[in-house]
mmCIF file of C-alpha atoms in Angstrom:
data_model
loop_
_atom_site.group_PDB
_atom_site.id
_atom_site.type_symbol
_atom_site.label_atom_id
_atom_site.label_comp_id
_atom_site.label_asym_id
_atom_site.label_seq_id
_atom_site.Cartn_x
_atom_site.Cartn_y
_atom_site.Cartn_z
ATOM 1 C CA UNK A 6 -0.006 0.059 0.144
ATOM 2 C CA UNK A 7 1.226 3.589 -0.911
ATOM 3 C CA UNK A 8 0.363 6.351 1.735
ATOM 4 C CA UNK A 9 1.066 9.877 1.133
ATOM 5 C CA UNK A 10 1.408 11.821 4.573
ATOM 6 C CA UNK A 11 1.489 15.550 4.603
ATOM 7 C CA UNK A 12 0.509 18.617 6.610
ATOM 8 C CA UNK A 13 -1.290 21.230 4.292
ATOM 9 C CA UNK A 14 -2.690 24.715 4.677
ATOM 10 C CA UNK A 15 -6.008 25.701 3.367
ATOM 11 C CA UNK A 16 -4.633 26.205 0.074
ATOM 12 C CA UNK A 17 -2.942 23.001 -0.032
ATOM 13 C CA UNK A 18 0.301 24.778 0.730
ATOM 14 C CA UNK A 19 3.133 22.668 2.246
ATOM 15 C CA UNK A 20 6.379 24.882 2.132
ATOM 16 C CA UNK A 21 7.506 28.365 1.561
ATOM 17 C CA UNK A 22 10.908 29.146 0.783
ATOM 18 C CA UNK A 23 11.998 25.563 1.268
ATOM 19 C CA UNK A 24 10.564 25.257 4.673
ATOM 20 C CA UNK A 25 7.432 24.155 6.296
ATOM 21 C CA UNK A 26 5.981 27.714 7.707
ATOM 22 C CA UNK A 27 4.408 26.422 10.735
ATOM 23 C CA UNK A 28 5.616 24.516 13.788
ATOM 24 C CA UNK A 29 3.069 22.135 15.304
ATOM 25 C CA UNK A 30 4.813 19.611 17.838
ATOM 26 C CA UNK A 31 1.969 17.452 18.187
ATOM 27 C CA UNK A 32 1.736 16.966 14.224
ATOM 28 C CA UNK A 33 5.474 16.202 14.336
ATOM 29 C CA UNK A 34 4.700 13.337 17.079
ATOM 30 C CA UNK A 35 1.631 12.169 14.561
ATOM 31 C CA UNK A 36 4.120 12.022 11.555
ATOM 32 C CA UNK A 37 6.566 9.923 13.661
ATOM 33 C CA UNK A 38 3.881 7.587 14.951
ATOM 34 C CA UNK A 39 2.181 6.963 11.532
ATOM 35 C CA UNK A 40 5.448 6.631 9.553
ATOM 36 C CA UNK A 41 6.763 4.063 11.838
ATOM 37 C CA UNK A 42 3.674 1.776 11.296
ATOM 38 C CA UNK A 43 2.908 -0.288 8.353
ATOM 39 C CA UNK A 44 6.389 -1.400 7.401
ATOM 40 C CA UNK A 45 8.108 1.921 8.434
ATOM 41 C CA UNK A 46 9.512 2.616 5.015
ATOM 42 C CA UNK A 47 9.574 6.373 3.781
ATOM 43 C CA UNK A 48 10.304 7.816 0.494
ATOM 44 C CA UNK A 49 11.262 11.442 0.130
ATOM 45 C CA UNK A 50 12.745 13.718 -2.420
ATOM 46 C CA UNK A 51 16.299 14.856 -2.246
ATOM 47 C CA UNK A 52 15.518 18.366 -1.232
ATOM 48 C CA UNK A 53 13.240 17.099 1.607
ATOM 49 C CA UNK A 54 15.994 14.773 2.866
ATOM 50 C CA UNK A 55 18.338 18.022 2.733
ATOM 51 C CA UNK A 56 15.781 20.096 4.795
ATOM 52 C CA UNK A 57 15.363 17.121 7.471
ATOM 53 C CA UNK A 58 19.145 17.047 7.374
ATOM 54 C CA UNK A 59 19.407 13.322 8.653
ATOM 55 C CA UNK A 60 18.126 9.650 8.375
ATOM 56 C CA UNK A 61 14.670 9.181 10.088
ATOM 57 C CA UNK A 62 15.389 6.618 12.827
ATOM 58 C CA UNK A 63 13.422 3.353 13.119
ATOM 59 C CA UNK A 64 12.446 3.799 9.315
ATOM 60 C CA UNK A 65 14.151 2.667 6.197
ATOM 61 C CA UNK A 66 14.886 5.845 4.290
ATOM 62 C CA UNK A 67 14.498 6.068 0.369
ATOM 63 C CA UNK A 68 15.636 9.240 -1.282
ATOM 64 C CA UNK A 69 14.647 10.107 -5.013
ATOM 65 C CA UNK A 70 17.649 11.314 -6.361
ATOM 66 C CA UNK A 71 19.618 11.250 -9.767
ATOM 67 C CA UNK A 72 22.779 10.739 -7.733
ATOM 68 C CA UNK A 73 23.833 7.118 -7.747
ATOM 69 C CA UNK A 74 25.618 7.475 -4.585
ATOM 70 C CA UNK A 75 23.417 6.962 -1.469
ATOM 71 C CA UNK A 76 24.266 8.583 1.932
ATOM 72 C CA UNK A 77 24.736 6.679 5.127
ATOM 73 C CA UNK A 78 21.429 5.148 6.260
ATOM 74 C CA UNK A 79 19.541 5.899 2.865
ATOM 75 C CA UNK A 80 18.784 4.070 -0.213
ATOM 76 C CA UNK A 81 18.891 5.855 -3.520
ATOM 77 C CA UNK A 82 16.101 5.762 -5.829
ATOM 78 C CA UNK A 83 16.186 7.077 -9.199
ATOM 79 C CA UNK A 84 12.837 6.056 -10.805
ATOM 80 C CA UNK A 85 9.912 6.503 -8.680
ATOM 81 C CA UNK A 86 7.438 4.838 -10.966
ATOM 82 C CA UNK A 87 9.789 1.607 -11.422
ATOM 83 C CA UNK A 88 10.052 1.672 -7.632
ATOM 84 C CA UNK A 89 6.752 2.118 -6.761
ATOM 85 C CA UNK A 90 5.666 -0.535 -9.251
ATOM 86 C CA UNK A 91 8.197 -3.208 -8.098
ATOM 87 C CA UNK A 92 7.561 -2.675 -4.301
ATOM 88 C CA UNK A 93 5.304 -5.050 -2.676
ATOM 89 C CA UNK A 94 5.691 -3.608 0.803
ATOM 90 C CA UNK A 95 3.808 -0.689 2.213
ATOM 91 C CA UNK A 96 5.551 2.738 1.749
ATOM 92 C CA UNK A 97 4.956 6.129 3.232
ATOM 93 C CA UNK A 98 5.730 9.023 0.711
ATOM 94 C CA UNK A 99 6.822 12.168 2.808
ATOM 95 C CA UNK A 100 7.113 14.851 0.176
ATOM 96 C CA UNK A 101 8.134 17.370 -1.223
ATOM 97 C CA UNK A 102 5.820 18.855 -3.686
ATOM 98 C CA UNK A 103 7.285 17.236 -6.645
ATOM 99 C CA UNK A 104 7.323 13.617 -5.311
ATOM 100 C CA UNK A 105 3.904 14.049 -4.024
ATOM 101 C CA UNK A 106 2.840 15.092 -7.580
ATOM 102 C CA UNK A 107 4.732 11.960 -9.157
ATOM 103 C CA UNK A 108 3.142 9.522 -6.711
ATOM 104 C CA UNK A 109 -0.575 10.670 -5.973
ATOM 105 C CA UNK A 110 -1.792 8.669 -9.135
ATOM 106 C CA UNK A 111 -0.458 5.338 -7.207
ATOM 107 C CA UNK A 112 -1.492 6.500 -3.761
ATOM 108 C CA UNK A 113 -3.907 4.322 -1.955
ATOM 109 C CA UNK A 114 -4.581 6.529 0.982
ATOM 110 C CA UNK A 115 -3.575 10.005 2.179
ATOM 111 C CA UNK A 116 -3.099 10.929 5.768
ATOM 112 C CA UNK A 117 -3.420 14.638 5.853
ATOM 113 C CA UNK A 118 -3.064 17.296 8.605
ATOM 114 C CA UNK A 119 -5.282 20.003 7.579
ATOM 115 C CA UNK A 120 -3.760 23.246 9.011
ATOM 116 C CA UNK A 121 -6.648 25.793 9.546
ATOM 117 C CA UNK A 122 -4.934 28.982 8.052
ATOM 118 C CA UNK A 123 -3.356 29.945 4.776
ATOM 119 C CA UNK A 124 0.577 30.527 4.748
ATOM 120 C CA UNK A 125 0.982 31.909 1.147
ATOM 121 C CA UNK A 126 3.204 28.825 0.456
ATOM 122 C CA UNK A 127 4.849 28.366 -2.812
ATOM 123 C CA UNK A 128 4.902 24.523 -2.587
ATOM 124 C CA UNK A 129 1.713 22.634 -2.910
ATOM 125 C CA UNK A 130 0.200 19.260 -2.257
ATOM 126 C CA UNK A 131 -1.417 18.248 -5.705
ATOM 127 C CA UNK A 132 -5.426 18.210 -5.843
ATOM 128 C CA UNK A 133 -6.769 15.281 -4.435
ATOM 129 C CA UNK A 134 -10.342 15.826 -3.623
ATOM 130 C CA UNK A 135 -12.005 14.187 -6.873
ATOM 131 C CA UNK A 136 -9.698 10.999 -6.493
ATOM 132 C CA UNK A 137 -10.088 10.299 -2.720
ATOM 133 C CA UNK A 138 -13.065 10.009 -0.127
ATOM 134 C CA UNK A 139 -12.619 11.082 3.638
ATOM 135 C CA UNK A 140 -12.806 8.002 5.642
ATOM 136 C CA UNK A 141 -11.651 9.286 9.107
ATOM 137 C CA UNK A 142 -11.421 13.079 10.562
ATOM 138 C CA UNK A 143 -10.600 13.997 14.053
ATOM 139 C CA UNK A 144 -11.709 16.980 16.192
ATOM 140 C CA UNK A 145 -10.019 20.478 15.696
ATOM 141 C CA UNK A 146 -7.015 20.759 17.668
ATOM 142 C CA UNK A 147 -5.137 23.741 18.695
ATOM 143 C CA UNK A 148 -1.370 24.223 19.485
ATOM 144 C CA UNK A 149 0.828 27.352 19.254
ATOM 145 C CA UNK A 150 -2.362 29.455 18.101
ATOM 146 C CA UNK A 151 -3.122 27.115 15.069
ATOM 147 C CA UNK A 152 -6.073 25.037 14.427
ATOM 148 C CA UNK A 153 -5.532 21.596 12.774
ATOM 149 C CA UNK A 154 -7.389 18.385 12.013
ATOM 150 C CA UNK A 155 -6.070 14.944 11.033
ATOM 151 C CA UNK A 156 -7.650 13.391 8.167
ATOM 152 C CA UNK A 157 -7.385 10.137 6.609
ATOM 153 C CA UNK A 158 -8.641 9.753 2.797
ATOM 154 C CA UNK A 159 -8.910 6.425 0.611
ATOM 155 C CA UNK A 160 -8.814 6.308 -3.166
ATOM 156 C CA UNK A 161 -12.420 6.097 -4.493
ATOM 157 C CA UNK A 162 -13.212 3.130 -6.217
#
């Protein structure tokens, strides 16, 4: 199963000037909890890996890159379509915008944190509303003055 996980603002924004423009510690914990389930395998783009700056512990880290050299603790992936079509185990796609765009057509589920604000982002999660149906939505939570909701969507049949 392929799952995309992201925190998005009201305009589907995920980043501004290369960084997530909000800080919600509860969402960071949620991200850790979710991505260590179902095989604990994460796929990210090279830029996302560089922003994170380290290997995510307790998970197998795949990085989409044109470089043939993989750093310590990462497995380089050069062709995302081939990788996702040949993998039989669960995988979490964790960003960035281009990797989400390339993988959403293959995704089975979306785990989205819906941040209730618009941050004028310059990187966006792809449109998903017509392809996925909401299967779970938690209550509105607040942290550091921001409202947010955890939602899970499944591909429509």
